[in-house]
Amino acid sequence: MSSTTLLYIGGPTAVLDYAGKRFITDPTFDAPQSYEDPGETMLVKTAGPAIQRHDIGRIDVVLLSHHAHKDNLDYEGLELIATGIPTLSTREAASELFGGSVIGLDSWETHELGGITVTAVPALHGPPGSERLVGEVTGFVLEADGEPTVYVSGDNASIPLVEQIADRFPDVAIAILFAGAARVPGIDAALTLTSRDAARAATILTATAVVGLHTEDWAHFSESRADLEAAFADTGLLVATPRGETVAL
């Protein structure tokens, strides 16, 4: 029997206990604030984490979809990575973040972690052609003997890419989907999955359990957790993930 569990921290951040390792997705632990960089869109964080960084205990691996946006890697998240925790991310992140603990992976490249195979899978952070504006992004698939296959979407908005992933991994059981339909000025489309597309993705993957992340705590999300719940109504797929509580998947 699988002992996979998830602890929802807030935004895109959750701790996934899987095959004896503790993974954290896109670490964000800052207090509510506004982030503004020259030439970039201001992002506003509206709520802090359910658990502070220093209280989450051991973390074995960071799964970082990308490093350029504060709603996926904030100042406290950078401090977590700076402690030397192995971090799997994009090639771009590996070249720009400090230290040697960030491992950059191309799409479909694998990394072995004590019996766990992590495969980087393609992601598109917006509509086709937006790459030059939003940068490189990745998702992940986790596999281990006797454990459910887990897909972590990262900031992916592309259903065709989900179809490619489903073709390569037909046995995905748990889909951790970044939704919220994030929107910013200058790009007339959602930068992450809409609630409806999240439901489509779950169907394409034939997942038996879905976790929704990245649906709250930031002002640029155009859809809420309630919208995601409505899209999954009557499916029995969406797992309830109360903030700060560990749930079995």
Coordinates of N, CA and C in Angstrom, one line a residue:
M1 N 0.8 -1.2 0.0 CA 0.0 0.0 0.0 C 0.9 1.2 0.0
S2 N 0.5 2.2 -0.8 CA 1.3 3.5 -0.9 C 1.1 4.3 0.4
S3 N 2.2 5.0 0.8 CA 2.2 5.8 1.9 C 2.4 7.3 1.5
T4 N 2.0 7.6 0.3 CA 2.2 8.9 -0.3 C 1.3 9.9 0.4
T5 N 1.8 11.0 0.9 CA 1.0 12.0 1.6 C 1.4 13.4 1.0
L6 N 0.6 14.4 1.3 CA 0.9 15.8 0.9 C 0.5 16.7 2.0
L7 N 1.3 17.7 2.2 CA 1.1 18.8 3.1 C 1.0 20.1 2.4
Y8 N -0.1 20.7 2.3 CA -0.3 21.9 1.5 C 0.2 23.1 2.4
I9 N 1.1 23.9 1.8 CA 1.7 25.1 2.5 C 1.0 26.4 2.1
G10 N 0.7 26.5 0.8 CA 0.1 27.7 0.2 C 0.6 28.0 -1.2
G11 N -0.2 28.6 -2.0 CA 0.2 28.9 -3.4 C 0.6 27.7 -4.1
P12 N 1.9 27.6 -4.7 CA 2.3 26.5 -5.4 C 3.1 25.5 -4.5
T13 N 3.1 25.7 -3.2 CA 4.0 25.0 -2.3 C 3.3 23.9 -1.5
A14 N 3.9 22.7 -1.7 CA 3.4 21.6 -0.9 C 4.6 20.7 -0.6
V15 N 4.5 19.9 0.5 CA 5.5 18.9 0.8 C 4.9 17.5 0.4
L16 N 5.5 16.8 -0.4 CA 5.1 15.5 -0.9 C 6.0 14.4 -0.3
D17 N 5.4 13.6 0.5 CA 6.2 12.4 1.0 C 5.9 11.3 0.1
Y18 N 7.0 10.8 -0.6 CA 6.9 9.8 -1.6 C 8.0 8.8 -1.6
A19 N 7.8 7.6 -1.4 CA 8.8 6.5 -1.5 C 9.9 6.8 -0.6
G20 N 9.6 7.3 0.6 CA 10.7 7.5 1.6 C 11.4 8.9 1.5
K21 N 11.1 9.7 0.5 CA 11.7 11.0 0.4 C 10.7 12.1 0.6
R22 N 11.1 13.3 1.0 CA 10.3 14.4 1.2 C 10.6 15.5 0.1
F23 N 9.7 15.7 -0.8 CA 9.8 16.7 -1.9 C 9.0 17.9 -1.5
I24 N 9.5 19.1 -1.9 CA 8.8 20.3 -1.8 C 8.7 20.9 -3.2
T25 N 7.5 21.4 -3.5 CA 7.2 22.0 -4.8 C 7.4 23.5 -4.7
D26 N 7.9 24.2 -5.7 CA 8.1 25.6 -5.8 C 8.0 26.4 -4.5
P27 N 9.1 26.4 -3.7 CA 9.0 26.9 -2.3 C 8.7 28.4 -2.2
T28 N 7.6 28.8 -1.6 CA 7.3 30.2 -1.3 C 6.9 30.3 0.2
F29 N 7.6 31.0 0.9 CA 7.4 31.1 2.4 C 7.3 32.6 2.9
D30 N 7.4 33.6 2.0 CA 7.4 35.0 2.4 C 6.1 35.4 3.0
A31 N 6.1 36.4 3.8 CA 4.9 37.1 4.2 C 4.3 37.8 3.1
P32 N 3.0 38.2 3.2 CA 2.3 39.0 2.1 C 3.1 40.3 1.8
Q33 N 3.2 40.5 0.6 CA 4.0 41.7 0.1 C 3.8 41.9 -1.4
S34 N 4.4 43.0 -1.9 CA 4.4 43.2 -3.3 C 5.8 43.1 -3.8
Y35 N 6.0 42.5 -5.0 CA 7.3 42.3 -5.6 C 7.3 43.1 -7.0
E36 N 8.2 44.0 -7.1 CA 8.3 44.7 -8.4 C 9.8 44.8 -8.8
D37 N 10.1 44.3 -10.0 CA 11.4 44.3 -10.5 C 11.4 45.2 -11.8
P38 N 12.5 46.0 -12.0 CA 12.5 46.9 -13.2 C 12.1 46.1 -14.5
G39 N 11.1 46.7 -15.2 CA 10.7 46.1 -16.4 C 9.8 44.9 -16.3
E40 N 9.4 44.5 -15.1 CA 8.6 43.3 -14.9 C 7.3 43.7 -14.2
T41 N 6.3 42.8 -14.4 CA 5.0 43.0 -13.8 C 5.0 42.9 -12.2
M42 N 4.4 43.8 -11.5 CA 4.3 43.6 -10.1 C 3.4 42.4 -9.7
L43 N 4.0 41.6 -8.8 CA 3.2 40.5 -8.3 C 2.9 40.8 -6.8
V44 N 1.6 40.5 -6.4 CA 1.2 40.8 -5.1 C 0.8 39.5 -4.4
K45 N 1.5 39.3 -3.3 CA 1.2 38.1 -2.5 C 0.2 38.5 -1.4
T46 N -0.9 37.8 -1.3 CA -2.0 38.2 -0.4 C -2.1 37.4 0.9
A47 N -1.4 36.3 1.0 CA -1.5 35.5 2.2 C -0.1 34.8 2.4
G48 N 0.2 34.6 3.7 CA 1.5 33.9 4.0 C 1.3 32.4 4.0
P49 N 2.4 31.7 4.3 CA 2.3 30.2 4.3 C 1.6 29.7 5.5
A50 N 1.1 28.5 5.4 CA 0.4 27.8 6.6 C 1.4 27.4 7.6
I51 N 2.6 27.1 7.1 CA 3.7 26.7 8.0 C 5.0 27.4 7.6
Q52 N 5.7 28.0 8.6 CA 6.9 28.7 8.2 C 8.0 27.8 7.8
R53 N 9.0 28.3 7.0 CA 10.0 27.5 6.4 C 10.8 26.7 7.5
H54 N 11.1 27.4 8.6 CA 11.9 26.7 9.6 C 11.2 25.6 10.4
D55 N 9.9 25.5 10.1 CA 9.0 24.5 10.9 C 8.6 23.3 10.0
I56 N 9.1 23.2 8.8 CA 8.6 22.2 7.9 C 9.4 20.9 8.1
G57 N 10.5 20.9 8.8 CA 11.3 19.7 9.0 C 12.1 19.4 7.8
R58 N 12.6 18.1 7.7 CA 13.5 17.7 6.7 C 12.9 17.8 5.3
I59 N 13.6 18.3 4.4 CA 13.3 18.3 3.0 C 14.4 17.6 2.2
D60 N 14.1 16.6 1.4 CA 15.2 15.9 0.7 C 15.5 16.5 -0.7
V61 N 14.4 17.0 -1.4 CA 14.5 17.4 -2.7 C 13.5 18.6 -3.0
V62 N 14.0 19.6 -3.7 CA 13.1 20.7 -4.2 C 12.8 20.4 -5.7
L63 N 11.5 20.4 -6.0 CA 11.0 20.4 -7.4 C 10.6 21.8 -7.8
L64 N 11.5 22.4 -8.5 CA 11.3 23.8 -8.9 C 10.9 24.0 -10.3
S65 N 9.7 24.4 -10.6 CA 9.3 24.4 -12.0 C 10.0 25.5 -12.8
H66 N 10.3 26.6 -12.1 CA 11.2 27.7 -12.7 C 11.5 28.7 -11.6
H67 N 12.5 29.5 -11.9 CA 13.1 30.3 -10.8 C 12.9 31.8 -11.0
A68 N 12.3 32.3 -12.1 CA 12.3 33.7 -12.4 C 11.1 34.5 -11.8
H69 N 10.1 33.8 -11.3 CA 8.9 34.5 -10.8 C 8.8 34.3 -9.3
K70 N 8.5 35.4 -8.6 CA 8.4 35.3 -7.2 C 7.3 34.5 -6.6
D71 N 6.2 34.2 -7.5 CA 5.1 33.4 -7.0 C 5.5 31.9 -7.1
N72 N 6.7 31.6 -7.6 CA 7.2 30.2 -7.6 C 8.4 30.0 -6.8
L73 N 9.2 31.1 -6.6 CA 10.4 31.0 -5.8 C 10.6 32.4 -5.2
D74 N 10.3 32.6 -4.0 CA 10.4 33.9 -3.3 C 11.7 33.9 -2.5
Y75 N 11.9 35.0 -1.7 CA 13.1 35.2 -1.0 C 13.4 34.0 0.0
E76 N 12.3 33.6 0.7 CA 12.5 32.5 1.7 C 12.8 31.2 0.9
G77 N 12.1 31.1 -0.2 CA 12.4 29.9 -1.0 C 13.9 29.8 -1.5
L78 N 14.4 31.0 -1.9 CA 15.8 31.0 -2.2 C 16.7 30.7 -1.1
E79 N 16.3 31.1 0.1 CA 17.1 30.7 1.3 C 17.1 29.2 1.5
L80 N 15.9 28.6 1.3 CA 15.9 27.2 1.4 C 16.8 26.5 0.5
I81 N 16.8 26.9 -0.8 CA 17.7 26.3 -1.8 C 19.2 26.5 -1.4
A82 N 19.4 27.7 -0.8 CA 20.8 28.1 -0.5 C 21.4 27.2 0.6
T83 N 20.5 26.4 1.3 CA 21.1 25.5 2.3 C 21.7 24.3 1.7
G84 N 21.6 24.1 0.4 CA 22.2 23.0 -0.3 C 21.3 21.8 -0.6
I85 N 20.0 22.0 -0.4 CA 19.1 20.9 -0.7 C 19.1 20.6 -2.2
P86 N 19.3 19.4 -2.6 CA 19.2 19.1 -4.1 C 17.9 19.6 -4.7
T87 N 18.1 20.4 -5.8 CA 17.0 21.0 -6.4 C 17.0 20.7 -7.9
L88 N 15.8 20.1 -8.3 CA 15.7 19.8 -9.7 C 14.9 20.9 -10.4
S89 N 15.4 21.3 -11.5 CA 14.7 22.5 -12.2 C 15.1 22.5 -13.7
T90 N 15.0 23.7 -14.3 CA 15.4 23.9 -15.7 C 16.9 24.1 -15.8
R91 N 17.4 24.0 -17.0 CA 18.8 24.3 -17.3 C 19.1 25.8 -17.0
E92 N 18.1 26.6 -17.3 CA 18.2 28.0 -17.0 C 18.4 28.3 -15.6
A93 N 17.6 27.6 -14.7 CA 17.7 27.8 -13.3 C 19.1 27.4 -12.8
A94 N 19.5 26.2 -13.3 CA 20.8 25.7 -12.8 C 22.0 26.7 -13.2
S95 N 21.9 27.4 -14.3 CA 22.9 28.3 -14.7 C 22.9 29.6 -14.0
E96 N 21.7 30.0 -13.4 CA 21.6 31.3 -12.8 C 21.5 31.3 -11.3
L97 N 21.1 30.2 -10.7 CA 21.0 30.1 -9.2 C 22.4 29.7 -8.7
F98 N 22.6 30.1 -7.4 CA 23.9 29.9 -6.8 C 24.2 28.5 -6.5
G99 N 25.5 28.2 -6.3 CA 25.8 26.9 -5.8 C 25.7 25.8 -6.8
G100 N 26.0 24.6 -6.4 CA 26.0 23.4 -7.2 C 24.8 22.5 -6.9
S101 N 23.9 22.9 -6.1 CA 22.8 22.0 -5.7 C 21.7 22.0 -6.6
V102 N 21.6 22.9 -7.6 CA 20.5 23.0 -8.6 C 20.9 22.2 -9.8
I103 N 20.1 21.2 -10.1 CA 20.4 20.3 -11.2 C 19.4 20.6 -12.3
G104 N 19.9 21.1 -13.5 CA 19.1 21.4 -14.6 C 18.8 20.2 -15.5
L105 N 17.5 20.0 -15.8 CA 17.1 18.9 -16.7 C 16.4 19.4 -17.9
D106 N 16.7 18.8 -19.0 CA 15.9 19.0 -20.2 C 14.7 18.1 -20.2
S107 N 13.7 18.5 -21.0 CA 12.5 17.7 -21.1 C 12.8 16.2 -21.4
W108 N 12.2 15.3 -20.7 CA 12.3 13.8 -20.8 C 13.6 13.3 -20.2
E109 N 14.4 14.2 -19.7 CA 15.7 13.7 -19.0 C 15.3 13.2 -17.6
T110 N 16.0 12.2 -17.1 CA 15.7 11.6 -15.8 C 16.8 11.8 -14.8
H111 N 16.4 11.8 -13.5 CA 17.3 11.8 -12.4 C 16.9 10.8 -11.4
E112 N 17.9 10.0 -10.9 CA 17.6 8.9 -10.0 C 17.9 9.4 -8.6
L113 N 17.0 9.0 -7.7 CA 17.1 9.5 -6.3 C 16.7 8.3 -5.4
G114 N 17.7 7.4 -5.1 CA 17.5 6.3 -4.2 C 16.2 5.5 -4.5
G115 N 16.1 5.0 -5.7 CA 15.0 4.2 -6.0 C 13.8 4.9 -6.6
I116 N 13.9 6.2 -6.7 CA 12.9 7.1 -7.3 C 13.5 7.6 -8.6
T117 N 12.7 7.5 -9.7 CA 13.1 8.1 -11.0 C 12.2 9.4 -11.1
V118 N 12.9 10.5 -11.3 CA 12.2 11.8 -11.6 C 12.5 12.1 -13.0
T119 N 11.5 12.3 -13.8 CA 11.6 12.7 -15.2 C 11.1 14.1 -15.4
A120 N 11.9 15.0 -15.9 CA 11.5 16.3 -16.3 C 10.6 16.2 -17.5
V121 N 9.5 16.9 -17.5 CA 8.5 16.8 -18.6 C 8.2 18.2 -19.1
P122 N 7.8 18.4 -20.3 CA 7.6 19.7 -20.9 C 6.5 20.5 -20.2
A123 N 6.6 21.8 -20.2 CA 5.6 22.7 -19.7 C 5.7 24.0 -20.5
L124 N 4.6 24.7 -20.6 CA 4.5 25.9 -21.3 C 3.7 26.9 -20.5
H125 N 4.4 28.0 -20.0 CA 3.9 28.9 -19.0 C 3.1 30.0 -19.8
G126 N 2.0 29.6 -20.5 CA 1.2 30.5 -21.2 C 0.9 30.0 -22.6
P127 N 0.5 30.9 -23.5 CA 0.1 30.4 -24.9 C 1.4 30.2 -25.7
P128 N 1.3 29.5 -26.8 CA 2.4 29.3 -27.7 C 3.0 30.7 -28.1
G129 N 4.3 30.8 -28.0 CA 5.0 32.0 -28.3 C 5.4 32.9 -27.1
S130 N 4.9 32.5 -25.9 CA 5.1 33.3 -24.8 C 6.4 33.0 -24.1
E131 N 7.1 32.0 -24.6 CA 8.4 31.5 -23.9 C 9.4 32.7 -23.7
R132 N 9.5 33.6 -24.7 CA 10.5 34.6 -24.6 C 10.1 35.6 -23.5
L133 N 8.8 35.7 -23.1 CA 8.4 36.6 -22.1 C 8.4 36.0 -20.7
V134 N 8.1 34.7 -20.6 CA 7.9 34.1 -19.3 C 9.1 33.1 -18.9
G135 N 9.9 32.8 -19.9 CA 11.1 31.9 -19.6 C 10.8 30.4 -19.6
E136 N 11.8 29.7 -19.3 CA 11.8 28.2 -19.4 C 11.1 27.7 -18.1
V137 N 10.2 26.6 -18.3 CA 9.5 26.0 -17.2 C 9.5 24.5 -17.4
T138 N 9.4 23.8 -16.3 CA 9.4 22.3 -16.4 C 8.4 21.8 -15.4
G139 N 7.9 20.6 -15.8 CA 7.1 19.8 -14.8 C 7.9 18.5 -14.5
F140 N 7.3 17.6 -13.7 CA 8.0 16.4 -13.3 C 7.1 15.2 -13.2
V141 N 7.6 14.0 -13.4 CA 6.9 12.8 -13.2 C 7.8 12.0 -12.2
L142 N 7.2 11.5 -11.2 CA 7.9 10.7 -10.2 C 7.4 9.2 -10.3
E143 N 8.4 8.3 -10.3 CA 8.1 6.9 -10.3 C 8.9 6.1 -9.3
A144 N 8.4 5.1 -8.7 CA 9.1 4.2 -7.8 C 8.4 2.9 -7.7
D145 N 9.1 1.8 -7.5 CA 8.5 0.5 -7.4 C 7.5 0.5 -6.3
G146 N 6.3 -0.1 -6.6 CA 5.3 -0.2 -5.5 C 4.6 1.1 -5.1
E147 N 4.9 2.2 -5.9 CA 4.3 3.5 -5.6 C 3.5 4.0 -6.8
P148 N 2.5 4.9 -6.5 CA 1.8 5.4 -7.6 C 2.7 6.4 -8.4
T149 N 2.4 6.5 -9.7 CA 3.2 7.5 -10.5 C 2.5 8.8 -10.3
V150 N 3.4 9.8 -10.1 CA 2.9 11.2 -9.7 C 3.3 12.2 -10.8
Y151 N 2.4 13.0 -11.3 CA 2.7 14.1 -12.2 C 2.6 15.4 -11.5
V152 N 3.6 16.2 -11.5 CA 3.6 17.6 -11.0 C 3.7 18.5 -12.2
S153 N 2.7 19.3 -12.4 CA 2.6 20.1 -13.7 C 3.5 21.3 -13.7
G154 N 3.9 21.9 -12.5 CA 4.5 23.2 -12.6 C 3.6 24.1 -13.3
D155 N 4.1 25.3 -13.7 CA 3.3 26.3 -14.3 C 3.0 26.0 -15.8
N156 N 2.3 25.0 -16.0 CA 2.0 24.6 -17.4 C 0.6 25.0 -17.7
A157 N 0.4 25.6 -18.9 CA -0.9 25.9 -19.4 C -1.4 25.1 -20.6
S158 N -0.5 24.2 -21.1 CA -0.7 23.6 -22.4 C -1.4 22.2 -22.2
I159 N -2.6 22.0 -22.8 CA -3.2 20.7 -22.8 C -2.5 19.8 -23.8
P160 N -2.0 20.3 -25.0 CA -1.3 19.4 -25.9 C 0.0 18.8 -25.2
L161 N 0.6 19.5 -24.4 CA 1.8 19.0 -23.6 C 1.3 17.9 -22.6
V162 N 0.2 18.1 -22.0 CA -0.3 17.1 -21.1 C -0.6 15.8 -21.9
E163 N -1.1 15.9 -23.1 CA -1.3 14.7 -24.0 C 0.0 14.0 -24.3
Q164 N 1.0 14.8 -24.5 CA 2.4 14.1 -24.7 C 2.8 13.4 -23.5
I165 N 2.6 14.0 -22.3 CA 3.0 13.3 -21.1 C 2.2 12.1 -20.8
A166 N 0.9 12.1 -21.1 CA 0.1 11.0 -20.9 C 0.5 9.8 -21.8
D167 N 0.9 10.2 -23.0 CA 1.4 9.1 -24.0 C 2.6 8.4 -23.4
R168 N 3.5 9.1 -22.8 CA 4.7 8.6 -22.3 C 4.5 7.9 -20.9
F169 N 3.6 8.4 -20.2 CA 3.3 7.9 -18.8 C 1.8 7.6 -18.7
P170 N 1.4 6.4 -19.2 CA 0.0 6.1 -19.2 C -0.6 5.7 -17.9
D171 N 0.3 5.5 -16.9 CA -0.1 5.0 -15.6 C -0.1 6.1 -14.5
V172 N -0.2 7.4 -14.9 CA -0.2 8.4 -13.8 C -1.4 8.2 -12.9
A173 N -1.2 8.1 -11.7 CA -2.3 7.9 -10.7 C -2.6 9.2 -10.0
I174 N -1.6 10.0 -9.6 CA -1.8 11.3 -8.9 C -1.3 12.4 -9.8
A175 N -2.2 13.4 -10.0 CA -1.9 14.6 -10.8 C -1.9 15.8 -9.8
I176 N -0.7 16.4 -9.7 CA -0.6 17.6 -8.9 C -0.6 18.8 -9.9
L177 N -1.7 19.5 -10.0 CA -1.9 20.5 -11.1 C -1.9 21.9 -10.6
F178 N -1.0 22.7 -11.2 CA -1.0 24.1 -10.8 C -2.1 24.8 -11.7
A179 N -3.1 25.3 -11.0 CA -4.2 25.9 -11.7 C -4.3 27.4 -11.5
G180 N -5.5 28.0 -11.2 CA -5.6 29.4 -10.9 C -5.7 30.3 -12.1
A181 N -5.4 29.8 -13.3 CA -5.5 30.7 -14.5 C -4.8 32.0 -14.3
A182 N -3.5 32.0 -14.0 CA -2.8 33.2 -13.7 C -2.7 34.1 -14.9
R183 N -2.9 35.4 -14.7 CA -2.9 36.4 -15.8 C -2.1 37.6 -15.4
V184 N -1.4 38.1 -16.4 CA -0.6 39.4 -16.2 C -0.8 40.3 -17.4
P185 N -0.6 41.6 -17.3 CA -0.7 42.5 -18.5 C 0.3 42.1 -19.5
G186 N -0.1 42.2 -20.8 CA 0.8 42.0 -21.9 C 0.7 40.6 -22.5
I187 N 0.0 39.7 -21.8 CA -0.2 38.4 -22.4 C -1.7 38.1 -22.2
D188 N -2.4 38.0 -23.4 CA -3.8 37.9 -23.3 C -4.2 36.4 -23.3
A189 N -3.8 35.7 -22.2 CA -4.2 34.3 -22.1 C -3.7 33.9 -20.7
A190 N -4.3 32.8 -20.2 CA -3.9 32.2 -18.9 C -2.5 31.7 -19.0
L191 N -1.7 31.9 -17.9 CA -0.3 31.4 -17.8 C -0.2 30.1 -17.1
T192 N -1.3 29.7 -16.4 CA -1.4 28.4 -15.8 C -2.8 27.8 -16.2
L193 N -3.0 26.5 -15.8 CA -4.2 25.9 -16.2 C -5.5 26.6 -15.7
T194 N -6.5 26.8 -16.5 CA -7.8 27.2 -16.0 C -8.4 26.0 -15.3
S195 N -9.4 26.2 -14.5 CA -10.1 25.1 -13.8 C -10.6 24.1 -14.8
R196 N -11.2 24.5 -15.9 CA -11.7 23.6 -16.9 C -10.6 22.8 -17.5
D197 N -9.5 23.4 -17.8 CA -8.4 22.7 -18.4 C -7.7 21.7 -17.4
A198 N -7.8 22.1 -16.1 CA -7.2 21.2 -15.1 C -8.1 19.9 -15.1
A199 N -9.4 20.0 -15.2 CA -10.3 18.8 -15.3 C -10.0 18.0 -16.6
R200 N -9.8 18.7 -17.7 CA -9.4 18.1 -18.9 C -8.1 17.3 -18.8
A201 N -7.1 17.9 -18.1 CA -5.8 17.3 -17.9 C -6.0 16.0 -17.1
A202 N -6.8 16.1 -16.1 CA -7.0 14.9 -15.2 C -7.6 13.8 -16.0
T203 N -8.5 14.1 -16.9 CA -9.1 13.1 -17.8 C -8.1 12.5 -18.7
I204 N -7.3 13.3 -19.4 CA -6.3 12.9 -20.3 C -5.3 11.9 -19.6
L205 N -4.9 12.3 -18.4 CA -3.9 11.5 -17.7 C -4.5 10.2 -17.1
T206 N -5.8 10.1 -17.0 CA -6.6 9.1 -16.4 C -6.1 9.0 -14.9
A207 N -5.9 10.1 -14.3 CA -5.5 10.1 -12.9 C -6.7 9.7 -12.0
T208 N -6.3 9.1 -10.9 CA -7.4 8.6 -9.9 C -7.4 9.6 -8.7
A209 N -6.5 10.5 -8.6 CA -6.5 11.5 -7.6 C -5.8 12.8 -8.1
V210 N -6.4 13.9 -7.8 CA -5.9 15.2 -8.2 C -5.7 16.2 -7.0
V211 N -4.6 16.8 -7.0 CA -4.3 17.9 -6.0 C -4.2 19.2 -6.8
G212 N -4.9 20.2 -6.4 CA -4.9 21.5 -7.0 C -4.0 22.4 -6.2
L213 N -3.0 23.0 -6.8 CA -2.1 24.0 -6.2 C -2.2 25.3 -7.0
H214 N -1.6 26.4 -6.5 CA -1.5 27.6 -7.2 C -2.8 28.2 -7.6
T215 N -3.8 28.1 -6.6 CA -5.1 28.7 -6.9 C -5.4 29.8 -5.9
E216 N -4.5 30.2 -5.0 CA -4.8 31.2 -4.1 C -3.5 31.8 -3.6
D217 N -3.6 32.9 -2.8 CA -2.5 33.6 -2.2 C -1.8 34.7 -3.0
W218 N -2.2 34.8 -4.3 CA -1.6 35.8 -5.2 C -2.7 36.5 -6.0
A219 N -2.5 37.8 -6.2 CA -3.6 38.7 -6.7 C -3.7 38.4 -8.2
H220 N -2.7 37.9 -8.9 CA -2.8 37.7 -10.4 C -3.5 36.4 -10.8
F221 N -4.0 35.6 -9.8 CA -4.8 34.4 -10.2 C -6.2 34.9 -10.6
S222 N -6.7 34.5 -11.7 CA -8.0 34.9 -12.2 C -9.1 33.9 -11.8
E223 N -8.7 32.7 -11.3 CA -9.7 31.8 -10.9 C -9.3 31.3 -9.5
S224 N -10.2 30.9 -8.7 CA -10.0 30.5 -7.3 C -10.1 29.0 -7.1
R225 N -9.8 28.6 -5.8 CA -10.0 27.2 -5.5 C -11.4 26.8 -5.6
A226 N -12.4 27.7 -5.3 CA -13.8 27.4 -5.5 C -14.1 27.1 -7.0
D227 N -13.5 27.8 -7.9 CA -13.6 27.5 -9.3 C -13.1 26.1 -9.7
L228 N -11.9 25.8 -9.1 CA -11.4 24.5 -9.3 C -12.3 23.4 -8.8
E229 N -12.8 23.6 -7.6 CA -13.7 22.6 -7.0 C -14.9 22.4 -7.9
A230 N -15.4 23.5 -8.4 CA -16.6 23.4 -9.2 C -16.4 22.6 -10.5
A231 N -15.2 22.8 -11.1 CA -14.8 22.1 -12.3 C -14.7 20.6 -12.1
F232 N -14.4 20.2 -10.8 CA -14.2 18.8 -10.5 C -15.4 18.2 -9.8
A233 N -16.5 19.0 -9.7 CA -17.7 18.5 -8.9 C -18.2 17.2 -9.5
D234 N -18.5 16.3 -8.6 CA -19.1 15.0 -9.0 C -18.1 14.0 -9.6
T235 N -16.8 14.4 -9.7 CA -15.9 13.5 -10.3 C -15.2 12.6 -9.2
G236 N -15.2 13.1 -7.9 CA -14.5 12.4 -6.9 C -13.0 12.4 -7.0
L237 N -12.4 13.2 -7.9 CA -11.0 13.1 -8.1 C -10.2 14.1 -7.2
L238 N -10.8 15.3 -7.0 CA -10.1 16.4 -6.3 C -9.9 16.1 -4.8
V239 N -8.7 16.0 -4.4 CA -8.4 15.7 -3.0 C -8.5 17.0 -2.2
A240 N -9.2 17.0 -1.0 CA -9.3 18.1 -0.2 C -7.9 18.3 0.5
T241 N -7.4 19.5 0.5 CA -6.0 19.7 1.0 C -6.1 21.0 1.9
P242 N -6.6 20.8 3.1 CA -6.7 22.0 4.1 C -5.3 22.5 4.3
R243 N -5.1 23.8 4.4 CA -3.8 24.4 4.6 C -3.2 23.9 5.9
G244 N -1.9 23.5 5.8 CA -1.2 23.1 7.0 C -1.5 21.7 7.5
E245 N -2.3 20.9 6.8 CA -2.7 19.6 7.2 C -2.1 18.5 6.2
T246 N -1.6 17.4 6.7 CA -1.1 16.3 5.9 C -2.3 15.4 5.5
V247 N -2.4 15.1 4.2 CA -3.5 14.3 3.8 C -2.9 13.1 3.0
A248 N -3.5 11.9 3.0 CA -3.1 10.8 2.2 C -3.6 10.9 0.8
L249 N -2.8 10.5 -0.1 CA -3.2 10.5 -1.5 C -3.4 9.1 -2.1

